[in-house]
mmCIF file with all atom_site columns, C-alpha atoms in Angstrom:
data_model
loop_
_atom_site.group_PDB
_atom_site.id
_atom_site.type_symbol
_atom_site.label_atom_id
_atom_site.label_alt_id
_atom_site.label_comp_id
_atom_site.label_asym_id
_atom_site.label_entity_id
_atom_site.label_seq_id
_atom_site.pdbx_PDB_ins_code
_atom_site.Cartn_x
_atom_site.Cartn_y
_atom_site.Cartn_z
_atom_site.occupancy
_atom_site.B_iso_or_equiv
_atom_site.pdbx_formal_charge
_atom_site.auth_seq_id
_atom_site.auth_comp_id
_atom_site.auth_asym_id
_atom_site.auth_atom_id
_atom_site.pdbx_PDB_model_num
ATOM 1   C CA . UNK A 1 1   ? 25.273  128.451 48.325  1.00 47.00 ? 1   UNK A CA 1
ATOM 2   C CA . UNK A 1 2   ? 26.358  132.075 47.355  1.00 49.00 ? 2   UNK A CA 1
ATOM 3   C CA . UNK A 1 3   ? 27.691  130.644 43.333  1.00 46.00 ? 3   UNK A CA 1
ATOM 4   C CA . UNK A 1 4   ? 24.303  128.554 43.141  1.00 48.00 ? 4   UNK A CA 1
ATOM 5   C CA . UNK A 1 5   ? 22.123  131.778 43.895  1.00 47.00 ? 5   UNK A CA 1
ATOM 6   C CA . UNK A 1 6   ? 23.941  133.483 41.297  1.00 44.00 ? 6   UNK A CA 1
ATOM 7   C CA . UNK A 1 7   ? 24.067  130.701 38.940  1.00 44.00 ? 7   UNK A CA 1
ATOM 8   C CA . UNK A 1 8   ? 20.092  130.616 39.616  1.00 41.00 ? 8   UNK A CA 1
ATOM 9   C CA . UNK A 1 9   ? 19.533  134.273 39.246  1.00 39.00 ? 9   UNK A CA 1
ATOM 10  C CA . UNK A 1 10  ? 21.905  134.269 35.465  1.00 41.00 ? 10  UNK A CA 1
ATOM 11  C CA . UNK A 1 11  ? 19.980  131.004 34.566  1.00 40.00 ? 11  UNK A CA 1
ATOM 12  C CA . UNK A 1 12  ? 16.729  132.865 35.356  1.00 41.00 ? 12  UNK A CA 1
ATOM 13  C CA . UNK A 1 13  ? 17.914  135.633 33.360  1.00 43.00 ? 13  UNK A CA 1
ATOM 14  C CA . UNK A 1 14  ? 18.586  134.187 30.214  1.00 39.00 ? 14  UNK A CA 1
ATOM 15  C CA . UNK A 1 15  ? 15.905  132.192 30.258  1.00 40.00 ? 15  UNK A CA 1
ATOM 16  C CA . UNK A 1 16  ? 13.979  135.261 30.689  1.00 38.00 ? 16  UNK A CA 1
ATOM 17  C CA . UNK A 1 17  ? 15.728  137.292 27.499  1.00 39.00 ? 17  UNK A CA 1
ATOM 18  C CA . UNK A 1 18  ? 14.417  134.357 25.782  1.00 38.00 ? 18  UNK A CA 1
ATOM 19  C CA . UNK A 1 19  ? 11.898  133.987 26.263  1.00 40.00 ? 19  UNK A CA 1
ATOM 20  C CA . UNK A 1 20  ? 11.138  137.982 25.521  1.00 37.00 ? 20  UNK A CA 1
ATOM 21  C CA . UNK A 1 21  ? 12.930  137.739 22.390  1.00 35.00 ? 21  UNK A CA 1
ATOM 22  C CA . UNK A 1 22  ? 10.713  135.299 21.044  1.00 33.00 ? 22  UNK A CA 1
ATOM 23  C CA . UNK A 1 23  ? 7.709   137.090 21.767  1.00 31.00 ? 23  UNK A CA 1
ATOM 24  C CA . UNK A 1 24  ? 8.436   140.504 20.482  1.00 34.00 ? 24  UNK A CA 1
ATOM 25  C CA . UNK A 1 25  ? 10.564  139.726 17.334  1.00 33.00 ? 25  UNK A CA 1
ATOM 26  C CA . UNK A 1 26  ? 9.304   140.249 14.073  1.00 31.00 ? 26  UNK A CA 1
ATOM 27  C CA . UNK A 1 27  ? 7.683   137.508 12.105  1.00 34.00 ? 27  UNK A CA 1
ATOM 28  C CA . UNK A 1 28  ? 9.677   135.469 9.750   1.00 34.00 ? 28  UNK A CA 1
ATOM 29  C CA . UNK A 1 29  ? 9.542   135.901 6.060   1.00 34.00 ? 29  UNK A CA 1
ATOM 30  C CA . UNK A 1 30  ? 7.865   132.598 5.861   1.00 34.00 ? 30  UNK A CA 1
ATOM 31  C CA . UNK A 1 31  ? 4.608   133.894 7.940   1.00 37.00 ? 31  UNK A CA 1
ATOM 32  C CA . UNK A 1 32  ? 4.528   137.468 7.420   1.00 35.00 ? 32  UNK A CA 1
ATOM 33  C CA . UNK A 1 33  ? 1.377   139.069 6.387   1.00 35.00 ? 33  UNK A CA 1
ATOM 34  C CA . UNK A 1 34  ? 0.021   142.873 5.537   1.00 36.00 ? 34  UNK A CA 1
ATOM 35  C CA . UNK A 1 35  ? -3.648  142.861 6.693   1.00 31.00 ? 35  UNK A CA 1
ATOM 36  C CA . UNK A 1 36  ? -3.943  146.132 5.211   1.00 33.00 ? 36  UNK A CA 1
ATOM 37  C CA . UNK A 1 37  ? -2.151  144.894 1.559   1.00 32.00 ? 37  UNK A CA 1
ATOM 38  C CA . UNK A 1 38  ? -3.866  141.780 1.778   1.00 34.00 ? 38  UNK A CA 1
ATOM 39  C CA . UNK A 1 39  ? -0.333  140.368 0.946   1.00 33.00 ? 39  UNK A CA 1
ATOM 40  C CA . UNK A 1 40  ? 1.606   137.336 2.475   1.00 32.00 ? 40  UNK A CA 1
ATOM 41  C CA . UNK A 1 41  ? 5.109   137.035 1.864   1.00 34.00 ? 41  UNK A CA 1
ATOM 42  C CA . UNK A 1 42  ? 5.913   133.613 1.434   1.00 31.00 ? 42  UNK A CA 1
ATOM 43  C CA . UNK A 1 43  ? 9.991   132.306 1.832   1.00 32.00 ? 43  UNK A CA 1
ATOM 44  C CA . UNK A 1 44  ? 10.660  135.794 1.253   1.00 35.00 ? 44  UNK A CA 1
ATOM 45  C CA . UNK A 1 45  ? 8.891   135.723 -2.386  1.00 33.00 ? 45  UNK A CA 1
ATOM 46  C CA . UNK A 1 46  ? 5.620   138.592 -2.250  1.00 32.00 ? 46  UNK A CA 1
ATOM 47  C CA . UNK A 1 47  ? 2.473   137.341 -3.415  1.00 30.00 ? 47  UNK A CA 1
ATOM 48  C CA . UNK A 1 48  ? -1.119  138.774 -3.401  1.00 29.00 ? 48  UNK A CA 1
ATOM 49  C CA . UNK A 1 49  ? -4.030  137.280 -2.228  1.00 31.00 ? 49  UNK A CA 1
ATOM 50  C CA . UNK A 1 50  ? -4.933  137.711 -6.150  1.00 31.00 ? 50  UNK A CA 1
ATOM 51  C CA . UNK A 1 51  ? -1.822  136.494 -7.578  1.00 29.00 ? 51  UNK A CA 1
ATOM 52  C CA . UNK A 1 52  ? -2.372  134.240 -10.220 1.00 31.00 ? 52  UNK A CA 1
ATOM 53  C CA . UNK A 1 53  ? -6.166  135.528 -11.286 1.00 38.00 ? 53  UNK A CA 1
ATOM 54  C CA . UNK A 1 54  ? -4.641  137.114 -14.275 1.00 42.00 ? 54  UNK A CA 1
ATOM 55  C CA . UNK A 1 55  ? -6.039  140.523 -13.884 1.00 41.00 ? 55  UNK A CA 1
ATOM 56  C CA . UNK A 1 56  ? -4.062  144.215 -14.093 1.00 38.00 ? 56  UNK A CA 1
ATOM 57  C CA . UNK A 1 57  ? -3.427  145.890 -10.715 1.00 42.00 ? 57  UNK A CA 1
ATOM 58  C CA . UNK A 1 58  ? -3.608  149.332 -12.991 1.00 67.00 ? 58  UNK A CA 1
ATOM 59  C CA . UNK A 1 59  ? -6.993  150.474 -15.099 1.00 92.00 ? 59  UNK A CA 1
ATOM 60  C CA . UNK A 1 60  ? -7.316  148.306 -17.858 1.00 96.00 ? 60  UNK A CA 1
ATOM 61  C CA . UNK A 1 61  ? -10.102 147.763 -20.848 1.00 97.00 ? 61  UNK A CA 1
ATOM 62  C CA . UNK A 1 62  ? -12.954 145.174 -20.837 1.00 94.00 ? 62  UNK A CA 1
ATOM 63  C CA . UNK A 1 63  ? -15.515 144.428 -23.328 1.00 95.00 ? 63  UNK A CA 1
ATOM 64  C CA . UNK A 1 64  ? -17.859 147.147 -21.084 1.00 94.00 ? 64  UNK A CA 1
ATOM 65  C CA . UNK A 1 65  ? -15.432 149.759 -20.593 1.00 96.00 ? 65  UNK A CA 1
ATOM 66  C CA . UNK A 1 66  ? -12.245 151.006 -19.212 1.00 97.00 ? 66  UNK A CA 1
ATOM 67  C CA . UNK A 1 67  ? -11.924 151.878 -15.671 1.00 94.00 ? 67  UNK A CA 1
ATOM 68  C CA . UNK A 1 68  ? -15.034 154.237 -14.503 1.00 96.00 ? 68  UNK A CA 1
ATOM 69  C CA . UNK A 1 69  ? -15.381 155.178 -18.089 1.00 97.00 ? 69  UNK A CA 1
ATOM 70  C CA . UNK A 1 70  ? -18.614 152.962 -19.627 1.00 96.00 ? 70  UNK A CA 1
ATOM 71  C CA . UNK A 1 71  ? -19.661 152.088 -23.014 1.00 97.00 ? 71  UNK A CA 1
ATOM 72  C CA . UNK A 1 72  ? -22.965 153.524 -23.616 1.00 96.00 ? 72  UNK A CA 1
ATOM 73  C CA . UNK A 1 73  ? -22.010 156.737 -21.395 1.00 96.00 ? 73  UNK A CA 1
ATOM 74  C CA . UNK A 1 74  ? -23.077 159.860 -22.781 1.00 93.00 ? 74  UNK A CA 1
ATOM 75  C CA . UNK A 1 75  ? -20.228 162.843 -23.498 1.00 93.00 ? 75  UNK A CA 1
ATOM 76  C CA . UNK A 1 76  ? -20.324 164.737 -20.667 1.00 93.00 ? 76  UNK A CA 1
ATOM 77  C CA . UNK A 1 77  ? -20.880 161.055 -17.985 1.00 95.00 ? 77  UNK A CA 1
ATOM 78  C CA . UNK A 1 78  ? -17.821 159.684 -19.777 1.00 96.00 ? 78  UNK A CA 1
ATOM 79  C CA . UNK A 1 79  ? -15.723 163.009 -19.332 1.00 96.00 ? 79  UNK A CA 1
ATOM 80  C CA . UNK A 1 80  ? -16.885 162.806 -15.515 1.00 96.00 ? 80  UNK A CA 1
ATOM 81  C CA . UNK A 1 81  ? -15.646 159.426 -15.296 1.00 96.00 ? 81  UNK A CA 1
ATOM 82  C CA . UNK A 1 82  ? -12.074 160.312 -17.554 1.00 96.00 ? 82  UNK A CA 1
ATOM 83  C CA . UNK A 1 83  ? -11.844 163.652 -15.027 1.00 95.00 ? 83  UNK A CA 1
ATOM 84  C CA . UNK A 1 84  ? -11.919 165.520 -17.859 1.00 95.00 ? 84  UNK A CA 1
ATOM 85  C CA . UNK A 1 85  ? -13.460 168.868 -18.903 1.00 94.00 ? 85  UNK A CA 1
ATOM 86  C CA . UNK A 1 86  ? -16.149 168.332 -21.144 1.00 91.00 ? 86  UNK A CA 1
ATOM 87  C CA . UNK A 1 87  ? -14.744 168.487 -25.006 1.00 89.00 ? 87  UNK A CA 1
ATOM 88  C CA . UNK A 1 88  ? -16.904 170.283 -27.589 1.00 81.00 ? 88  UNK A CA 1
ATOM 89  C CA . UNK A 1 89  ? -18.876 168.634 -29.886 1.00 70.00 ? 89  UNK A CA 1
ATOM 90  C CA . UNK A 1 90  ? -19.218 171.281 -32.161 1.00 59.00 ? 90  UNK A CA 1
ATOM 91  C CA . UNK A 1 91  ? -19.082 170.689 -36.034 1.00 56.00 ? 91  UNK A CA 1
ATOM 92  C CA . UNK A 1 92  ? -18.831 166.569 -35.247 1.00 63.00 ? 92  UNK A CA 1
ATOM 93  C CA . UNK A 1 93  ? -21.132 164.182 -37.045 1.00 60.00 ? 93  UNK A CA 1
ATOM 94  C CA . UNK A 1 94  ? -23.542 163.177 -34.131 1.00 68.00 ? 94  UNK A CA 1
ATOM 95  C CA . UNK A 1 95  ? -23.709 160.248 -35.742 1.00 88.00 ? 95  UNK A CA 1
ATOM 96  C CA . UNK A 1 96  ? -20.527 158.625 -35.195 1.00 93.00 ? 96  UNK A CA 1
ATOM 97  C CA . UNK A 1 97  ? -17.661 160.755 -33.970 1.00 92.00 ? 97  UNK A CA 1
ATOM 98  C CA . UNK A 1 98  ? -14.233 160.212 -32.445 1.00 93.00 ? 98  UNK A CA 1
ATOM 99  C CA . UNK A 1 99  ? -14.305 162.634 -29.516 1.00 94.00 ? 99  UNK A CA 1
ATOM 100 C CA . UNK A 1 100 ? -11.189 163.758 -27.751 1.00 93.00 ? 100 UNK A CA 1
ATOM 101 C CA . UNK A 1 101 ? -10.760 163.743 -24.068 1.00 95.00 ? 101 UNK A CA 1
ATOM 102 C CA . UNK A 1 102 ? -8.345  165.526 -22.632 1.00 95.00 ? 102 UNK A CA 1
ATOM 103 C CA . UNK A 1 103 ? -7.769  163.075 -19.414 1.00 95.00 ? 103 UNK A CA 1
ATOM 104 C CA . UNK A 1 104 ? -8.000  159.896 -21.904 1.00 96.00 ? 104 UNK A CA 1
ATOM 105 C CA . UNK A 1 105 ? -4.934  158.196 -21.869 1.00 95.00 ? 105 UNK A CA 1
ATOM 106 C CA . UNK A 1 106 ? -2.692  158.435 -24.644 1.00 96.00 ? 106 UNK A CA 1
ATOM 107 C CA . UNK A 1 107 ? -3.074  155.708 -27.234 1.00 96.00 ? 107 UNK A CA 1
ATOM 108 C CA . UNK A 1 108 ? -6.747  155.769 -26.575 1.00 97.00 ? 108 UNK A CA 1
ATOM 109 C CA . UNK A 1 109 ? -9.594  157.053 -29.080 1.00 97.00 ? 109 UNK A CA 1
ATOM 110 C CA . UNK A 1 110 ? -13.048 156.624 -28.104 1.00 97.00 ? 110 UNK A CA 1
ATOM 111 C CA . UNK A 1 111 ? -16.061 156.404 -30.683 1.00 96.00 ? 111 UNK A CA 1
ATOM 112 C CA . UNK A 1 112 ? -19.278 157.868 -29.755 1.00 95.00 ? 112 UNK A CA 1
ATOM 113 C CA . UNK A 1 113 ? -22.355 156.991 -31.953 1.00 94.00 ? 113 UNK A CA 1
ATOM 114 C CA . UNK A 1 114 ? -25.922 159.114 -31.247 1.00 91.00 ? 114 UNK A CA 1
ATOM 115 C CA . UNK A 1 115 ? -24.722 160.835 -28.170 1.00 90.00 ? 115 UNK A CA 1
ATOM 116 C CA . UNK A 1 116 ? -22.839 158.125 -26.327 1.00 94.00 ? 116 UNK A CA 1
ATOM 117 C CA . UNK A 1 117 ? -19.690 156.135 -25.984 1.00 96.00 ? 117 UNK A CA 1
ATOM 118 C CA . UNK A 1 118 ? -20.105 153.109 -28.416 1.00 97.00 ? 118 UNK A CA 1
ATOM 119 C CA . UNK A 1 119 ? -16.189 151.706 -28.574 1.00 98.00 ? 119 UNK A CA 1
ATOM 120 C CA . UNK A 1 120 ? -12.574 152.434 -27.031 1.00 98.00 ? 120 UNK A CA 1
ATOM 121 C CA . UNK A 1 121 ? -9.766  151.975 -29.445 1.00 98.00 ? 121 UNK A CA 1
ATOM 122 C CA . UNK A 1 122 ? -6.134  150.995 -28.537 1.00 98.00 ? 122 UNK A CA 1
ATOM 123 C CA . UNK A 1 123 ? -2.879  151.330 -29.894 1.00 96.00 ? 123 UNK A CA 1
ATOM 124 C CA . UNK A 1 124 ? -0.738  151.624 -26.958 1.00 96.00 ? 124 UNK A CA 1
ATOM 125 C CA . UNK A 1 125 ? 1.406   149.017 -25.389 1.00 96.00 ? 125 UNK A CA 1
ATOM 126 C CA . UNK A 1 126 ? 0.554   150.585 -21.865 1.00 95.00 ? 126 UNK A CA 1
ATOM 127 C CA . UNK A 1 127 ? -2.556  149.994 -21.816 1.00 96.00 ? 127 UNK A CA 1
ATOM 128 C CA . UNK A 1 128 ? -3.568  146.338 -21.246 1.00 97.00 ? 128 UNK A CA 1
ATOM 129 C CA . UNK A 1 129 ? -6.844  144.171 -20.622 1.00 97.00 ? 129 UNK A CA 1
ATOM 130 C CA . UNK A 1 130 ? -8.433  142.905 -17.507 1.00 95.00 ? 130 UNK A CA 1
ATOM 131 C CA . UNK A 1 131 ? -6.335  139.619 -18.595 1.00 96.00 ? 131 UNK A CA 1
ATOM 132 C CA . UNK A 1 132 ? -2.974  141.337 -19.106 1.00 96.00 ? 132 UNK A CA 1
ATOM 133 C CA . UNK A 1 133 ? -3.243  141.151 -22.871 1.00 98.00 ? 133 UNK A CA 1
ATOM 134 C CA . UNK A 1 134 ? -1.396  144.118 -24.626 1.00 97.00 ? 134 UNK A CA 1
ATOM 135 C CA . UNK A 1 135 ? -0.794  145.326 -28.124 1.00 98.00 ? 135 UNK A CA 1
ATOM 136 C CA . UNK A 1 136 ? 2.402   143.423 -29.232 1.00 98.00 ? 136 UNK A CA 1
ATOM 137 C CA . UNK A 1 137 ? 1.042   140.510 -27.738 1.00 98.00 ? 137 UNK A CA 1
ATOM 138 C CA . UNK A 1 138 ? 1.511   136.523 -30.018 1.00 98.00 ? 138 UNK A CA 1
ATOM 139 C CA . UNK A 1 139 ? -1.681  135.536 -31.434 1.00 98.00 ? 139 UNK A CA 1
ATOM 140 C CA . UNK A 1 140 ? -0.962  132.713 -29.064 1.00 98.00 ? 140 UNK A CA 1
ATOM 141 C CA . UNK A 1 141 ? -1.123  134.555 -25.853 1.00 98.00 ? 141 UNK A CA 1
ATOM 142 C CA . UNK A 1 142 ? -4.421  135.617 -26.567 1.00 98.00 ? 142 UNK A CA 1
ATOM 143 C CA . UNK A 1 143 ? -5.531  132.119 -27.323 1.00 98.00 ? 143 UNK A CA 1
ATOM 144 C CA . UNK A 1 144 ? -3.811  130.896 -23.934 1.00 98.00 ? 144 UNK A CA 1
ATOM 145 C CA . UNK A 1 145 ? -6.002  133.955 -22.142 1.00 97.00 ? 145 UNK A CA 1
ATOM 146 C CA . UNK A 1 146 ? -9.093  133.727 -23.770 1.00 96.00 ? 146 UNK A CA 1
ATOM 147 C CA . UNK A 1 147 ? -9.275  129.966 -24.928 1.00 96.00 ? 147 UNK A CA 1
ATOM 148 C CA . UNK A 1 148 ? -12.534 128.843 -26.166 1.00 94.00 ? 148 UNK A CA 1
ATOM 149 C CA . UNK A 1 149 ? -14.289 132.418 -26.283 1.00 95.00 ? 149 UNK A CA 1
ATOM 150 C CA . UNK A 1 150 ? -11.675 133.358 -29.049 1.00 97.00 ? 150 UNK A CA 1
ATOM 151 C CA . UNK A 1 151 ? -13.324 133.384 -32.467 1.00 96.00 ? 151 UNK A CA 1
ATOM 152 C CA . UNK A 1 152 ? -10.183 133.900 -35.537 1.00 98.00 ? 152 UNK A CA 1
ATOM 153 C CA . UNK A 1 153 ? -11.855 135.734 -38.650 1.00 98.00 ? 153 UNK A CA 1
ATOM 154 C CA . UNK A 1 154 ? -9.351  136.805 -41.766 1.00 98.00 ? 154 UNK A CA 1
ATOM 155 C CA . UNK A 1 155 ? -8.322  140.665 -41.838 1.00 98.00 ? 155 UNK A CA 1
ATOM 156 C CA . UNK A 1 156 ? -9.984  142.797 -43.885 1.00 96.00 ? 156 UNK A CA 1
ATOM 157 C CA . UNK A 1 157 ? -7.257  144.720 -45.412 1.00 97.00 ? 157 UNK A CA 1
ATOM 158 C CA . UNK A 1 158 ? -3.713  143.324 -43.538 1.00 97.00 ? 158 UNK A CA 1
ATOM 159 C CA . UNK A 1 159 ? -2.280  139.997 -45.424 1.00 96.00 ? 159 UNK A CA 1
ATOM 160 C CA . UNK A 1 160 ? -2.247  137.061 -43.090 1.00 97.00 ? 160 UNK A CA 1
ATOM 161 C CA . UNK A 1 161 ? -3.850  139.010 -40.296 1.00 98.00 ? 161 UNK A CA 1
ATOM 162 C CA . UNK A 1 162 ? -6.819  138.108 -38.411 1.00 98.00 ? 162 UNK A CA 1
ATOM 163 C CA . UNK A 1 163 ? -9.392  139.714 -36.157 1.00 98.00 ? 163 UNK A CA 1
ATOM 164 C CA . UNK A 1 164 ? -9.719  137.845 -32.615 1.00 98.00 ? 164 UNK A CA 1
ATOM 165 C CA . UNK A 1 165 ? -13.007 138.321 -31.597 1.00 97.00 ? 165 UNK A CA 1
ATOM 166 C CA . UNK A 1 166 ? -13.577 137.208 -27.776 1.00 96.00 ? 166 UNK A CA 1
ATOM 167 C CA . UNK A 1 167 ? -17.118 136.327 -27.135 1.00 90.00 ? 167 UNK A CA 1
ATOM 168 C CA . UNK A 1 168 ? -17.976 137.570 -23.775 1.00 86.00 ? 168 UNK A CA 1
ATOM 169 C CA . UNK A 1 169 ? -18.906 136.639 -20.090 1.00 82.00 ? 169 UNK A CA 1
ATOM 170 C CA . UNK A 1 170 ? -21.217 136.433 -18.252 1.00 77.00 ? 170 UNK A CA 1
ATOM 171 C CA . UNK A 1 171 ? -23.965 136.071 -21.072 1.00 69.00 ? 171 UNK A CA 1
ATOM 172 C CA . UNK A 1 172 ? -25.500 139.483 -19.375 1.00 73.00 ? 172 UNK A CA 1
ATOM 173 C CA . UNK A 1 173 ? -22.737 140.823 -21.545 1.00 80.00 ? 173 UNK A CA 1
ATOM 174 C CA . UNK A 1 174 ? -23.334 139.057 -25.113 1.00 87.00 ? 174 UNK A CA 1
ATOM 175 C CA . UNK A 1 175 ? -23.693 142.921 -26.570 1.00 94.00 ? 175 UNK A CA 1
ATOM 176 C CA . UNK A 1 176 ? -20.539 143.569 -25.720 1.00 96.00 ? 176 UNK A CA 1
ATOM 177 C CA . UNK A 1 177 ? -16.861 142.288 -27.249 1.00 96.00 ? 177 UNK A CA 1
ATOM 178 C CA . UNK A 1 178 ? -13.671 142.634 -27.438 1.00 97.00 ? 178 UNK A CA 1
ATOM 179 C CA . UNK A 1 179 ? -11.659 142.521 -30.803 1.00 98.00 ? 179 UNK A CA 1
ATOM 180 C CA . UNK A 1 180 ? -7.918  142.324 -31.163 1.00 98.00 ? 180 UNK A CA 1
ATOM 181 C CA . UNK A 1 181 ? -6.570  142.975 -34.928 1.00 98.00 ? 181 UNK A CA 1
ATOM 182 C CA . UNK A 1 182 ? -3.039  141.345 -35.640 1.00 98.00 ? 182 UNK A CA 1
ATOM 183 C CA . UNK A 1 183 ? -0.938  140.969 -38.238 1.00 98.00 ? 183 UNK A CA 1
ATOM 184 C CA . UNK A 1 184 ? -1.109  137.359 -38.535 1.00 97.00 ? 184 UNK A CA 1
ATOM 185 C CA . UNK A 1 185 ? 1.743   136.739 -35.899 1.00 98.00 ? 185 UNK A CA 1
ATOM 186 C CA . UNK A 1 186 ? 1.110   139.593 -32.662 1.00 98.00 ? 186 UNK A CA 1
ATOM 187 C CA . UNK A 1 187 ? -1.494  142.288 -31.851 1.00 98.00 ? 187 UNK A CA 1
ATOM 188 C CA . UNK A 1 188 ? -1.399  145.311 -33.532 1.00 98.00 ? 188 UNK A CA 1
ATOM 189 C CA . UNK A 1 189 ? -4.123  146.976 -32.103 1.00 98.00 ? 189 UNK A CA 1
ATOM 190 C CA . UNK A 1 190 ? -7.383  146.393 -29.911 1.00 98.00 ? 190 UNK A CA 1
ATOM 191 C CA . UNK A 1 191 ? -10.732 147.823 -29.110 1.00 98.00 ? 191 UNK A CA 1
ATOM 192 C CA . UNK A 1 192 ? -13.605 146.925 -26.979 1.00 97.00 ? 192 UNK A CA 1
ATOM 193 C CA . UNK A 1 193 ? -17.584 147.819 -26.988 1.00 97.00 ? 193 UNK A CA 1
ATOM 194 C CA . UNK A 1 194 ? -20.774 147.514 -27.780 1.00 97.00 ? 194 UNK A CA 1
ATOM 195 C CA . UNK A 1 195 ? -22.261 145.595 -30.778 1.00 96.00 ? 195 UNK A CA 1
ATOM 196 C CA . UNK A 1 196 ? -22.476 146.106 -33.748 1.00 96.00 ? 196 UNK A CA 1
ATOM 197 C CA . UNK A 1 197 ? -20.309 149.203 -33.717 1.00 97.00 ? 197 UNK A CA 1
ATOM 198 C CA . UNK A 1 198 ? -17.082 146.977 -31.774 1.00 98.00 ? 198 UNK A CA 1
ATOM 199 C CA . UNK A 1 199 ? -16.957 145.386 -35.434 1.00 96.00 ? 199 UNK A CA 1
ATOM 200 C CA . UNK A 1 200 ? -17.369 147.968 -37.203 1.00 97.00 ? 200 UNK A CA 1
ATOM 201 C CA . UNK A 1 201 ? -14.141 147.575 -39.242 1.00 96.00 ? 201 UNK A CA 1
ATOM 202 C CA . UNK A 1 202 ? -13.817 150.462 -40.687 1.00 95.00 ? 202 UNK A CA 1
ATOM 203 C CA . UNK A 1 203 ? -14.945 152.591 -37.327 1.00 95.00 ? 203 UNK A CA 1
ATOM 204 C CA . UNK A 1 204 ? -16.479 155.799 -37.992 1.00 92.00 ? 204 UNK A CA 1
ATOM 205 C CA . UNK A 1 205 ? -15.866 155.795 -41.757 1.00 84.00 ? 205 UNK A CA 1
#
């Protein structure tokens, strides 16, 4: 009787650890979530509740604007939005005028026409689009982001290069584009406002 008490009892116990262990270990890599992330990690691969929505976790350019800054801000909104002082606009045509900012990203110019912002120009490879397109970028990626709003006009002034003008959505937006210049084979450059100054091919000149 003593050994089957004890037998009991060590069953009891191990059944017990068991038990507990299963209750307060950590979740396995095939269920574990971050409620605060939003992220489930999935056979030990990450992915985002967005993943797959083609979008840029960091501040990126749309046809409207970049991050807080806005296309039809005035000077000192836009340097409010950029965290910047307000630059001078001393001795600028008021007209049409690149004006520099010093929080604006480098790579970035920004055209203001009659007192507000009218286009952001690119030439940086860090800075990309809501889709993830860059400067550098095939012709073809752009198609395969973009598809049907992609309209291919001839370059101006590069041989073989094209303008891809992306018509915009929702139609709230149809005053607004984006325009990617390439040299016939990637992007070379990129810029994104209001019409007509977005196609303005020349800018400010």
């Amino acid at each position: 009787m003593h050994l089957t008490r004890t037998t009991c009892v060590a069953l009891a116990s191990i059944s017990l650890a068991v038990g507990c262990s299963r209750a307060d270990s950590p979740q396995t890599a095939s269920n574990r979530s971050d409620p605060a992330s939003g992220s489930v990690a999935t056979a030990g691969k990450s992915a985002t509740a967005s993943e797959g929505a083609k979008t840029d976790t960091a501040t990126t350019v749309t046809a409207t604007g970049y991050g807080a800054l806005r296309v039809g801000m005035s000077v000192a909104s836009a340097a409010l939005a950029l965290k910047s002082p307000v630059p001078s606009t001393a001795g600028l045509d008021t007209a049409c005028a690149y004006v520099r900012f010093a929080n604006a990203p480098p790579g970035m110019r920004i055209m203001v026409v009659n007192g507000s912002v009218a286009r952001i120009e690119i030439d940086s490879t860090s800075i990309a689009t809501g889709l993830g397109a860059r400067i550098g970028d095939p012709e073809t990626r752009i198609h395969e982001l973009y598809g049907s709003r992609v309209v291919v006009q001839p370059h101006k002034y590069t041989p073989n290069g094209h303008y891809l003008i992306i018509n915009p959505i929702p139609a709230s937006d149809t005053g607004y584009k984006l325009v990617f210049e390439t040299d016939g084979s990637r992007v070379t450059k990129y810029r994104a406002g209001r019409m007509p100054e977005v196609e303005w091919v020349e800018g400010c000149a």
